[in-house]
Coordinates of C-alpha atoms and ligand atoms in Angstrom, one line a residue:
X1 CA -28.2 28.2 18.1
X2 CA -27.2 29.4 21.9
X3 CA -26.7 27.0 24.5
X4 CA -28.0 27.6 27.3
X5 CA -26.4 28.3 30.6
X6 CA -22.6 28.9 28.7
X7 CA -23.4 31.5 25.6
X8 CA -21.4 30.0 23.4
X9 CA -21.8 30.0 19.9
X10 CA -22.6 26.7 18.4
X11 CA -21.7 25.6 15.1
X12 CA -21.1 22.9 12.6
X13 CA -18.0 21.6 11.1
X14 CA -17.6 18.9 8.5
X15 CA -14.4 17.7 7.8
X16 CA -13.2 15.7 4.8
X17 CA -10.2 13.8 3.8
X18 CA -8.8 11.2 1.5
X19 CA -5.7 9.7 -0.1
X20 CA -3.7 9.2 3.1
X21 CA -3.6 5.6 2.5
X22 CA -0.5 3.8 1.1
X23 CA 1.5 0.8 0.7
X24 CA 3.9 1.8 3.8
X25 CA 1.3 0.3 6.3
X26 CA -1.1 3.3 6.7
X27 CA -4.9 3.5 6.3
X28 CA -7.6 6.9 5.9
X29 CA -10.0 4.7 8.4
X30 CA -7.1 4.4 10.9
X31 CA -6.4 7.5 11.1
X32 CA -9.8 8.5 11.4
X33 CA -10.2 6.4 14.4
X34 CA -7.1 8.1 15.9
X35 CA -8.3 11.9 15.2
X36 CA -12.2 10.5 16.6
X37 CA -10.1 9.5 19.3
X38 CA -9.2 12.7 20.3
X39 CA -11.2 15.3 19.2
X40 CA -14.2 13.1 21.4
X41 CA -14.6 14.4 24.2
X42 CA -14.6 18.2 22.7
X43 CA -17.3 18.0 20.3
X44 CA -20.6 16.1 19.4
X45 CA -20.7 13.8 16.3
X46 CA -23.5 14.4 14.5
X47 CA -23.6 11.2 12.7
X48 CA -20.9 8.0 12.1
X49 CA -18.1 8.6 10.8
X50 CA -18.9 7.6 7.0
X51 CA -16.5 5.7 4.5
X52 CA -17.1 6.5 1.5
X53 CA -15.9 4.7 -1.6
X54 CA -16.0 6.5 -4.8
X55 CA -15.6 5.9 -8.6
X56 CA -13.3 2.3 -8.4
X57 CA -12.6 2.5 -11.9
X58 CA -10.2 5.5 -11.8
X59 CA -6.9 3.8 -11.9
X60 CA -5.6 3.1 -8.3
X61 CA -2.5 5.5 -8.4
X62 CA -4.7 8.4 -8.9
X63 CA -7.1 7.9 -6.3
X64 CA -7.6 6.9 -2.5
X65 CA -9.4 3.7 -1.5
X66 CA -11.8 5.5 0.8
X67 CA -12.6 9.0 1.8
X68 CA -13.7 10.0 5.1
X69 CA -16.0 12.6 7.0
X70 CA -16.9 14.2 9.8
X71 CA -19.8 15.3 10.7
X72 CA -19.1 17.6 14.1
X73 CA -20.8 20.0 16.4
X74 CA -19.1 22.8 18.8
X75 CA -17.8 25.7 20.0
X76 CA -16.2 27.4 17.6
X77 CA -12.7 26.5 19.7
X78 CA -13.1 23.2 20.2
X79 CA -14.0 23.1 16.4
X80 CA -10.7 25.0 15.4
X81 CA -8.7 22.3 17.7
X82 CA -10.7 19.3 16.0
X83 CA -8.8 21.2 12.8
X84 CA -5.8 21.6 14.6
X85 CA -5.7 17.6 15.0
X86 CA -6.7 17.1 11.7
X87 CA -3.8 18.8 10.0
X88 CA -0.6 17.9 12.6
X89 CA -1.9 14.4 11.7
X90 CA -2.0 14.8 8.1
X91 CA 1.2 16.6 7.7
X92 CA 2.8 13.9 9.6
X93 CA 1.7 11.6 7.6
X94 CA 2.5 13.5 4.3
X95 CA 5.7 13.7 5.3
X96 CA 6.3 10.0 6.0
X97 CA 4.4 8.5 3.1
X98 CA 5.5 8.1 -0.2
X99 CA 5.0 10.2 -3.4
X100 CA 1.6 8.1 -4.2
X101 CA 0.0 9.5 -1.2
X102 CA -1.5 13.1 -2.2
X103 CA -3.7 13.7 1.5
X104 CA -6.1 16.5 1.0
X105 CA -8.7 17.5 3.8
X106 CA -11.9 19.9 2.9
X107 CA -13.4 22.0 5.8
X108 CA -16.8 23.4 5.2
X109 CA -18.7 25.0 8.2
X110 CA -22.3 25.1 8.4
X111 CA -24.3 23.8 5.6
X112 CA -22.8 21.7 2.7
X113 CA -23.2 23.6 -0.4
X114 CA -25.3 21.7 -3.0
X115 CA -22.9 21.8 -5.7
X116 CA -20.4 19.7 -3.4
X117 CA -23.6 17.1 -3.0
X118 CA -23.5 17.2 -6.9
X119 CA -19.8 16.8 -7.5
X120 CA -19.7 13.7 -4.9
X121 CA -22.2 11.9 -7.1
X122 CA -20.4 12.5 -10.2
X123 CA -17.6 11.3 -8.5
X124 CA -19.4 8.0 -7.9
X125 CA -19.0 7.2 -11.4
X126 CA -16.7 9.9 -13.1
X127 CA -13.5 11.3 -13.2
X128 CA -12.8 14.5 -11.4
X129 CA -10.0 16.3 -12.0
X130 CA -7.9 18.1 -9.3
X131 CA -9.1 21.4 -10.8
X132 CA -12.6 21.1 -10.9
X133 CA -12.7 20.3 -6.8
X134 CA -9.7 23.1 -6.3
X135 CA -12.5 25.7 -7.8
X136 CA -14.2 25.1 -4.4
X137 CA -11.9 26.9 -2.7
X138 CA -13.4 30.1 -3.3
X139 CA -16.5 29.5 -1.7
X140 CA -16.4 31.3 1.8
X141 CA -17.4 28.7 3.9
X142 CA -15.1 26.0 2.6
X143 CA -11.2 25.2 3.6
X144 CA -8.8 23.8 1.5
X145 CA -5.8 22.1 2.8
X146 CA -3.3 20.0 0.1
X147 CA 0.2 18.1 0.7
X148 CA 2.0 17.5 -2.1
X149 CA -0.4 17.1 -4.9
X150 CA -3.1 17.2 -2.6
X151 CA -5.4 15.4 -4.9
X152 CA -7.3 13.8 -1.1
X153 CA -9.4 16.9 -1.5
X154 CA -11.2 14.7 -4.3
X155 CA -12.2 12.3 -1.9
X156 CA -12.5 14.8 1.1
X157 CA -15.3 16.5 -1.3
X158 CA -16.9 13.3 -2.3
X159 CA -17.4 12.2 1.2
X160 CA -18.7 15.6 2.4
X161 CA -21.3 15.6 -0.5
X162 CA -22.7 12.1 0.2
X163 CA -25.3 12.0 2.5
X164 CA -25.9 8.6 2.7
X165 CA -29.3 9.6 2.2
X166 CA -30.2 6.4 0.2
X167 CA -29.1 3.0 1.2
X168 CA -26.4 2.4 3.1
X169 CA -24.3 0.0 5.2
X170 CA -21.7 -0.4 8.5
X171 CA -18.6 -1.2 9.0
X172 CA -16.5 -2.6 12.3
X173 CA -13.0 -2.0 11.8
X174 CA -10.7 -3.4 14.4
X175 CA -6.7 -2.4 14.1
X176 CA -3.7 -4.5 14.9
X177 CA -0.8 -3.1 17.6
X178 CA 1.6 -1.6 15.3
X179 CA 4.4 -3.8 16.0
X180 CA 2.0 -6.9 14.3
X181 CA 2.0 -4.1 11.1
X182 CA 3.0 -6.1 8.2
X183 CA 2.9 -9.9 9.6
X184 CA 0.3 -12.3 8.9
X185 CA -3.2 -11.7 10.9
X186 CA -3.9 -14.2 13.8
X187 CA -7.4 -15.2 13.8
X188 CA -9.3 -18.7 14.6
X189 CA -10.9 -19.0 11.5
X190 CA -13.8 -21.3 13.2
X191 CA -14.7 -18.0 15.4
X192 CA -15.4 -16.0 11.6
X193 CA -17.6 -18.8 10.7
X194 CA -19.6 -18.9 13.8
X195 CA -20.2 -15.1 13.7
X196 CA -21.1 -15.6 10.1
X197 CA -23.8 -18.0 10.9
X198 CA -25.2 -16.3 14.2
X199 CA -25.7 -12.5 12.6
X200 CA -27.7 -13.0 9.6
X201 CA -27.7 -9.2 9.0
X202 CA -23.7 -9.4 8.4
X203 CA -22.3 -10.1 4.8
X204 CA -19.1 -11.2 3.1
X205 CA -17.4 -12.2 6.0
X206 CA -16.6 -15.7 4.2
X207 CA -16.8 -17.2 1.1
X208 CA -18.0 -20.4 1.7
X209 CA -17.1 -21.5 -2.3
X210 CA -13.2 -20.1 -2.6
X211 CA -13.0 -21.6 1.5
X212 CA -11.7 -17.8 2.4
X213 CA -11.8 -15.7 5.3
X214 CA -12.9 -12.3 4.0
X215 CA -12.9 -10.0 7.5
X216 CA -9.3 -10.0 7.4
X217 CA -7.1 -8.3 4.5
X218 CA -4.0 -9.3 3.2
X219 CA -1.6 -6.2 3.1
X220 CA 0.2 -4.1 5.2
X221 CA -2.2 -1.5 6.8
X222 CA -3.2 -1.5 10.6
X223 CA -6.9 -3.1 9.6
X224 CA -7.2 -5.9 11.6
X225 CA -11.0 -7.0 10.5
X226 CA -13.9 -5.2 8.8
X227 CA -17.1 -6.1 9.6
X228 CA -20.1 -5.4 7.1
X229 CA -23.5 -5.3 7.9
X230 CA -27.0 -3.7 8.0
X231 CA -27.4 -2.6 11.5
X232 CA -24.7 -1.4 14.6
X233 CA -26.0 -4.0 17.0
X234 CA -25.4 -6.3 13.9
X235 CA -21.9 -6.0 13.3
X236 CA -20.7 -5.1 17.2
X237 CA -22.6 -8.9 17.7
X238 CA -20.5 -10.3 15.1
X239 CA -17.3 -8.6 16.6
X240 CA -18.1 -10.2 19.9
X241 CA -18.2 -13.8 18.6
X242 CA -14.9 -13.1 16.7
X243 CA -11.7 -14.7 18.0
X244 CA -8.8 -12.7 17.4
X245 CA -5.8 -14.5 18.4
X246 CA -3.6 -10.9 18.5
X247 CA -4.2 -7.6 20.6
X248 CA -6.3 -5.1 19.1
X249 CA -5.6 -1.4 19.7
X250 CA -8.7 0.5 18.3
X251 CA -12.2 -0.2 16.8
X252 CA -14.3 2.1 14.9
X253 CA -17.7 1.8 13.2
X254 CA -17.8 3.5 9.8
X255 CA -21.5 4.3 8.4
X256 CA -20.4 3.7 4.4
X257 CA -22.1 3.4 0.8
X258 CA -20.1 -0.2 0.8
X259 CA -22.0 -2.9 -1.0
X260 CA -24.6 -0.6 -2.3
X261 CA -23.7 -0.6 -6.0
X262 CA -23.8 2.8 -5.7
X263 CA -21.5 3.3 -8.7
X264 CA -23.7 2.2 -10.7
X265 CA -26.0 5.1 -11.6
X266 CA -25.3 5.6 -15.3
X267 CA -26.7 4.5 -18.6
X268 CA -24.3 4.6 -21.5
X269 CA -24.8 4.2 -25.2
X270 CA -21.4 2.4 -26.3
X271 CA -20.5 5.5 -27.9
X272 CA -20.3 7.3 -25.1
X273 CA -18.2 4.5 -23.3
X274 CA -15.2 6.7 -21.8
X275 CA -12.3 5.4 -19.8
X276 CA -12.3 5.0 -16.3
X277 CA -16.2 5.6 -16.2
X278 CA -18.7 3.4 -14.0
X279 CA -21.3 2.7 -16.8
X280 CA -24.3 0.4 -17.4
X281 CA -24.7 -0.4 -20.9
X282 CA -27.3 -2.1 -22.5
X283 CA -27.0 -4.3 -26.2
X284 CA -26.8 -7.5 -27.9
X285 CA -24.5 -10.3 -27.7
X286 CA -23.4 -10.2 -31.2
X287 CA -19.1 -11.9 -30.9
X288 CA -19.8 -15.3 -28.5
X289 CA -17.3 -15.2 -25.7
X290 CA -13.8 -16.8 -26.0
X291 CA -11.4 -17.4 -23.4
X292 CA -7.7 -15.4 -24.0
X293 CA -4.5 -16.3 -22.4
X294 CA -4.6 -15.7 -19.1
X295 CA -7.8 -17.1 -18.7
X296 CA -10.0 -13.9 -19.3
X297 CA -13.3 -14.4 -20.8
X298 CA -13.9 -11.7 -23.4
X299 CA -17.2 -10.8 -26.1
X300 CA -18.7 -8.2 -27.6
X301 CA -22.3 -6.4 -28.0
X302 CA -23.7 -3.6 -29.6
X303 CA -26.6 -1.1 -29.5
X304 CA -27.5 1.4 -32.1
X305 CA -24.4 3.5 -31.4
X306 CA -21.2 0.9 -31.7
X307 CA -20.0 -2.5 -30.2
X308 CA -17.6 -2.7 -27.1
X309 CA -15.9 -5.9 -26.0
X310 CA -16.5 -6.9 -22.3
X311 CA -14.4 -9.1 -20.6
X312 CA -14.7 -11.3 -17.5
X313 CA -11.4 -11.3 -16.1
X314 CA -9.7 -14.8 -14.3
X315 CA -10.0 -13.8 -11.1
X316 CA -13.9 -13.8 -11.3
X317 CA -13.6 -17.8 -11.4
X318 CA -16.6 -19.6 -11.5
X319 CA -18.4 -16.6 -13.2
X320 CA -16.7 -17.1 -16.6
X321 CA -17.9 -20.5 -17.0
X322 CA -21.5 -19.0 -16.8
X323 CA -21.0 -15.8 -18.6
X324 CA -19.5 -18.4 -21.6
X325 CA -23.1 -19.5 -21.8
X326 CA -23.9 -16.3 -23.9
X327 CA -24.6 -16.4 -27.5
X328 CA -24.9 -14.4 -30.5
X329 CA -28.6 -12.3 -29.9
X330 CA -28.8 -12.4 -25.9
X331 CA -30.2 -9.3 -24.8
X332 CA -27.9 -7.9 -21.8
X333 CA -27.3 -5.0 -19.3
X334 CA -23.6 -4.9 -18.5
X335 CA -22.2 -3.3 -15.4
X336 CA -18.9 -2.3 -15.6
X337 CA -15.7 -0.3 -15.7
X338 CA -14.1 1.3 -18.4
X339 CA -11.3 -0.1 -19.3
X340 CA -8.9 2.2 -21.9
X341 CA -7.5 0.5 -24.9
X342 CA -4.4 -0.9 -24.5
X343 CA -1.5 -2.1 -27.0
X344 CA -3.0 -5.7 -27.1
X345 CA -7.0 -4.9 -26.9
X346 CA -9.8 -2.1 -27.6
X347 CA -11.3 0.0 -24.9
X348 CA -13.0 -2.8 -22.9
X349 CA -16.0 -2.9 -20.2
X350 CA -14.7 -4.6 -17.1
X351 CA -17.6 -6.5 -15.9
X352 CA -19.1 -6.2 -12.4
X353 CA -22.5 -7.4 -12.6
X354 CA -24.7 -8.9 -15.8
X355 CA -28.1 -9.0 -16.2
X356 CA -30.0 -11.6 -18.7
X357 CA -32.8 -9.7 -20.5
X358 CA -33.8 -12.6 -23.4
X359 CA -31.7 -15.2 -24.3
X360 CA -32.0 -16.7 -28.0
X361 CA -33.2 -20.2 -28.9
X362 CA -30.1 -22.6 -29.3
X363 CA -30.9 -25.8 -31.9
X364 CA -29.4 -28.8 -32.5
X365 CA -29.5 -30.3 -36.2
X366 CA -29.1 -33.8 -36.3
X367 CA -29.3 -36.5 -39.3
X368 CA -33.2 -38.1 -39.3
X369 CA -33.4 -41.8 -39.0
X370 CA -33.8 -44.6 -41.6
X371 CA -37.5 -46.0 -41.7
X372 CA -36.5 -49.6 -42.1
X373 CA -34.0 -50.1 -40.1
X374 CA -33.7 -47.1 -37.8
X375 CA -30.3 -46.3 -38.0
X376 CA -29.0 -42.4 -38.5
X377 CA -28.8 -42.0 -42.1
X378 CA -26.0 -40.1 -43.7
X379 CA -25.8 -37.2 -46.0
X380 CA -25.9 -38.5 -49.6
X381 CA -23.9 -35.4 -50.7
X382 CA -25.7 -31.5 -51.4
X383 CA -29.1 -31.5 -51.9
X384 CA -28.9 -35.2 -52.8
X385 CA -30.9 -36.5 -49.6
X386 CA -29.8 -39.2 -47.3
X387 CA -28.7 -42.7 -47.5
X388 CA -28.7 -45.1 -44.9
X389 CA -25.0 -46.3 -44.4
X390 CA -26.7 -49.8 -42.8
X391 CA -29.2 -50.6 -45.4
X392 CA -28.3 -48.6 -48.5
X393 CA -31.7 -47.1 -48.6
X394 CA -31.6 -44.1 -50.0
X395 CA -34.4 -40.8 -49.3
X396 CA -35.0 -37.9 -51.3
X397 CA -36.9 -35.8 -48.9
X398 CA -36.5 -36.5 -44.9
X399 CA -36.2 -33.3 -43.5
X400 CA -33.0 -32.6 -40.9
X401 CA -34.2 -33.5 -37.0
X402 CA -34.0 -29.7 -35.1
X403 CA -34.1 -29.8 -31.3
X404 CA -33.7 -26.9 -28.6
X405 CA -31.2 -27.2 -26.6
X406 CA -31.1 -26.1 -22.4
X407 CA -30.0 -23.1 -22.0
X408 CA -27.6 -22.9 -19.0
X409 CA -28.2 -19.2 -18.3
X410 CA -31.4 -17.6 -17.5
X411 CA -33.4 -14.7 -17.1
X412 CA -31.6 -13.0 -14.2
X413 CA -29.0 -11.1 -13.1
X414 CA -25.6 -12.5 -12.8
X415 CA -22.4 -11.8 -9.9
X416 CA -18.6 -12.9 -9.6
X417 CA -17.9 -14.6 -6.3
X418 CA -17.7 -12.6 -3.5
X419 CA -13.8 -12.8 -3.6
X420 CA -13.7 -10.6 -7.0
X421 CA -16.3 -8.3 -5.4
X422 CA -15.1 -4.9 -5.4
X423 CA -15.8 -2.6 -2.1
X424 CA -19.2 -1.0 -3.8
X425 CA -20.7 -4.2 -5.2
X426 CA -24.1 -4.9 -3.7
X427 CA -23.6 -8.6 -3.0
X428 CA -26.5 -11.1 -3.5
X429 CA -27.0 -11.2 0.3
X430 CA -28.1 -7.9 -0.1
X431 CA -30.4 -8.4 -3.0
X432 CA -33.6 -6.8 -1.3
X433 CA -32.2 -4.9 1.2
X434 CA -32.2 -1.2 1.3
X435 CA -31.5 0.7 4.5
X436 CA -33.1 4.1 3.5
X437 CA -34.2 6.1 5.9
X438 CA -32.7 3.6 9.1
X439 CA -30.3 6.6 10.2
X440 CA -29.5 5.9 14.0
X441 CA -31.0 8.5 16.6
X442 CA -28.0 11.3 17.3
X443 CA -27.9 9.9 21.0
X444 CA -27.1 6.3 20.1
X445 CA -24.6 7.4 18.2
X446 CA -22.7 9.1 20.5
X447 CA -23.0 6.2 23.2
X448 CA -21.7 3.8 20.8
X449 CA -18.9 5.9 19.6
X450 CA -18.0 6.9 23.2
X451 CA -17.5 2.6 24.0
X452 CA -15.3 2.9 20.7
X453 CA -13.6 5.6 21.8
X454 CA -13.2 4.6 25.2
X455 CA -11.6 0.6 24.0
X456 CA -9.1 2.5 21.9
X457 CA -8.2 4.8 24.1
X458 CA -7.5 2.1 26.8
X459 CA -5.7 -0.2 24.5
X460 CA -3.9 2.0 22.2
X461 CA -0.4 1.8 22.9
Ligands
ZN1 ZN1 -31.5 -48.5 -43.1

């Protein structure tokens, strides 16, 4: 494509990265903000910059918490200094975090190649090794840049290969002044409930039942708030109404595959169960649930291939108590992580979500009455009858009084409580909604982006 009047060659660069998050107070989305910050004015942005989370079953040392792409147009110059950025930041950062951090960043110009589209959706639910995304790095059009391990280019790849093409949802992330870094978040809590209640099309900003504040996180990083919703207008209106009783230095709106359940894509027989795997797995309730020390709910079901235990852990509160409902026969979909065996139990799903198919009849045997004086007779011993501990009278053939009982659980599909929600699960004010197709026009999003830009830019210090 020419454009006109300065015959320069236009092109398209997409830019990957993940795993430069850490402990030490540093975030993938933050310094995503910062590089948007100042590669803007050089380039167009061909769509939000998207979040991506992948697989969250793959044990948390071994993976980043959210990938990140960018989806630019340019001169080929401006494009080689948006790479420039890119790198200087992610070396810096390489060489400040700790050995857990293994950034990677993935160019690829021009079109996406379809096998990275197909790894990023295995990568929603699998494990990818470092070797299977490092093969990529003979295709001509794709860059490979690692520090240290350099696993981020697992992320980088699965954030490049998901369109968003399905449903989707945004995020507002505000960040803190980094001397604030590390102390509690000053907020007026009253303000989060009052942009709770006035944007319907937000979600999981509170949980009304735990009485917690969910916009703000608890660690380190520079994340002030994250606001989720359906639409831009949606979560900026929320922002507005927020209080936060600290200076903010940068915002950024992330398009992302949060709250989508996106994770869950796969059926499993329980023989195929493998650790680490996102899986939905279908069976029969055939060991009730018990509670272990520690408070974790655990029980077991089986299809034609095997039986796995499931377990609903303690923080998932309230939802044990209903999941402890289940008895031997239920018919269930489980969704949930693969949990490896450890020394104390067998490989385990981690449950996310549960869905009630049929729930067995549950009866109550009780003792029939005696005729003359209506008292609850007693057994008079095996296959002897009853006798009537009142009246002595004795009968040969009263049958045993069977009732069905209430279930407590019902056909349906059952959640934890937004506090044990992980970053993918599709919360039930969600249920319904499904953004496909609800892409923003390109020229919106660069007049939203540019107000982002333009706040951090004037704030950052
Ligand atoms: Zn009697």
């Amino acid at each position: 494509m020419l454009v006109i009047g300065c015959k320069k060659m236009v092109m398209q660069l997409h830019i990957g990265f993940d795993d430069t998050d850490s402990l030490r107070g540093s975030c993938t989305t933050y310094l995503a903000t910062q590089i948007i910050s100042e590669i803007f004015d050089r380039v167009i942005f061909l769509d939000f910059p998207k979040l991506i989370r992948l697989n969250p079953n793959i044990p948390f040392k071994t993976r980043g918490n959210g990938a990140i792409a960018l989806h630019l147009q340019g001169a080929q110059a401006d494009l080689l200094y948006c790479k420039k950025v890119v790198l200087r930041k992610v070396q810096k950062l390489a060489e400040l975090e700790e050995k857990n951090t293994n950034p990677g960043v993935v160019f690829i110009e021009k079109q996406i190649p379809p096998e990275i589209e197909a790894l990023s959706k295995q990568a929603m639910w699998d494990v990818i090794s470092l070797q299977e995304a490092e093969k990529f790095s003979t295709f001509p059009n794709i860059e490979l840049h690692q520090f240290k391990l350099g696993r981020g280019i697992i992320g980088g790849m699965g954030a490049l290969g998901n369109k968003l093409a399905g449903d989707f949802t945004y995020e507002h992330l505000s960040y803190r002044m980094p001397e604030n870094f590390g102390t509690e978040r000053e907020i007026d809590p009253e303000s989060v409930i009052k942009a709770d209640k006035g944007t319907p099309l937000t979600f999981n900003n509170v949980d009304y039942k735990y009485n917690s504040i969910m916009i703000t996180p608890r660690g380190a990083d520079p994340v002030f708030a994250g606001i989720r919703g359906e639409t831009v207008d949606e979560v900026l209106k929320a922002w507005k109404i927020v209080e936060p009783l600290e200076k903010i230095s940068m915002q950024m709106i992330f398009r992302t595959n949060q709250h989508t359940d996106q994770h869950f894509v796969k059926h499993f027989t329980i023989k195929d169960l493998i650790p680490h795997r996102s899986a939905i797995v279908r069976g029969k309730v055939v060991k009730k649930p018990f509670y272990i020390p520690g408070g974790h709910l655990i029980f077991s079901i089986k299809d034609e291939t095997g039986t796995v235990d499931c377990a609903a852990y303690e923080p998932t509160k309230k939802f044990r108590g209903k999941i402890n409902g289940l008895v031997i026969g239920d018919e269930i979909t489980v969704y949930g992580g693969v949990r490896p065996p450890g020394k104390n139990h067998p490989l385990t799903l981690n449950i996310e979500r549960l869905k009630v198919h049929s729930l067995m009849p549950v009866f109550k045997y009780e003792n029939p009455f005696c005729d003359e004086c209506q008292t609850r007779l007693k057994s008079a011993g095996k296959n002897k009858g009853y006798k009537c501990p009142k009246c002595s009278a004795v009968y040969r053939n009263k049958k045993v009084i069977k009732t069905e009982l209430p279930r407590t659980l019902q056909i349906k599909e059952y959640l934890p409580p937004i506090i044990a929600h992980r970053h993918l699960t599709k919360p039930r004010a969600r249920q319904g909604r499904d953004n496909t197709g609800k892409q923003m026009t390109n020229q919106k999003i660069q007049k939203i982006l540019k107000q982002l830009v333009d706040y951090s830019r004037e704030h950052r210090p």
